[in-house]
Amino acid sequence: SHAKTADALDSKHRKLLNKLEAASKDGFDSSYLSIQHQAHQEAVDLFSDYAKNGKDVALKDFAKNTLPTLQEHLEHVKELRA
């Protein structure tokens, strides 16, 4: 069976998009980077947890192998915010 794609954004992501759409020209970059920082931190936390505690071996390996790239992306976002 194939995963079904969503037809619309969930409320969390709709609110984030609304925040970006409402941002001033000067505030857009700051808002965007803040959202990216939060999203990358959530991804790192999720993949880190599954790499340690996951039940499915293939997914656990995927999480373990992908985690360094996600951590690198998080560091880039942090540098951009500095």
Coordinates of C-alpha atoms in Angstrom, one line a residue:
S1 CA 0.0 0.0 0.0
H2 CA 1.2 3.5 -0.8
A3 CA 1.2 6.4 1.6
K4 CA -1.5 9.0 0.9
T5 CA -0.3 12.6 0.5
A6 CA -2.1 15.4 2.2
D7 CA -4.3 17.7 0.2
A8 CA -3.7 20.7 2.6
L9 CA -1.3 21.9 5.3
D10 CA -2.0 20.9 8.8
S11 CA -2.8 23.7 11.2
K12 CA 0.7 23.9 12.6
H13 CA 2.2 24.4 9.1
R14 CA -0.6 26.7 8.0
K15 CA 0.2 29.0 11.0
L16 CA 3.9 29.0 10.0
L17 CA 3.0 29.9 6.4
N18 CA 0.7 32.6 7.6
K19 CA 3.5 34.0 9.8
L20 CA 5.8 34.2 6.7
E21 CA 3.1 35.7 4.5
A22 CA 2.4 38.4 7.1
A23 CA 6.1 39.2 7.7
S24 CA 7.5 42.5 6.6
K25 CA 10.3 42.6 4.1
D26 CA 12.7 43.3 6.9
G27 CA 11.2 40.6 9.2
F28 CA 10.9 37.8 6.6
D29 CA 14.4 36.5 6.8
S30 CA 14.4 36.4 10.6
S31 CA 11.0 34.6 10.6
Y32 CA 12.1 32.1 8.0
L33 CA 15.3 31.3 9.7
S34 CA 13.5 30.9 13.0
I35 CA 11.1 28.4 11.4
Q36 CA 14.0 26.5 9.7
H37 CA 15.9 26.3 13.0
Q38 CA 12.8 24.8 14.8
A39 CA 12.1 22.4 11.9
H40 CA 15.7 21.2 11.7
Q41 CA 15.9 20.8 15.5
E42 CA 12.7 18.7 15.4
A43 CA 14.2 16.5 12.6
V44 CA 17.5 16.0 14.5
D45 CA 15.6 15.1 17.6
L46 CA 13.3 12.6 15.8
F47 CA 16.1 10.9 13.8
S48 CA 18.4 10.8 16.9
D49 CA 15.7 9.1 18.9
Y50 CA 14.8 6.6 16.2
A51 CA 18.5 5.8 15.6
K52 CA 18.8 4.9 19.3
N53 CA 15.4 3.4 20.0
G54 CA 13.8 2.4 16.7
K55 CA 12.3 -1.0 16.3
D56 CA 12.6 -1.4 12.5
V57 CA 16.2 -2.2 11.6
A58 CA 16.1 -0.7 8.1
L59 CA 14.6 2.6 9.4
K60 CA 16.9 2.7 12.3
D61 CA 19.9 2.4 9.9
F62 CA 18.4 5.1 7.7
A63 CA 17.9 7.4 10.7
K64 CA 21.5 6.7 11.8
N65 CA 22.9 7.4 8.4
T66 CA 20.8 10.5 7.7
L67 CA 21.4 12.1 11.1
P68 CA 24.9 13.6 10.4
T69 CA 23.4 15.5 7.3
L70 CA 20.5 16.8 9.4
Q71 CA 22.9 17.9 12.1
E72 CA 25.0 19.7 9.5
H73 CA 22.0 21.5 8.1
L74 CA 21.0 22.5 11.7
E75 CA 24.5 24.0 12.2
H76 CA 24.2 26.0 8.9
V77 CA 20.8 27.4 10.0
K78 CA 22.4 28.4 13.4
E79 CA 25.3 30.1 11.6
L80 CA 22.8 32.1 9.4
R81 CA 20.9 33.2 12.5
A82 CA 24.1 34.4 14.2

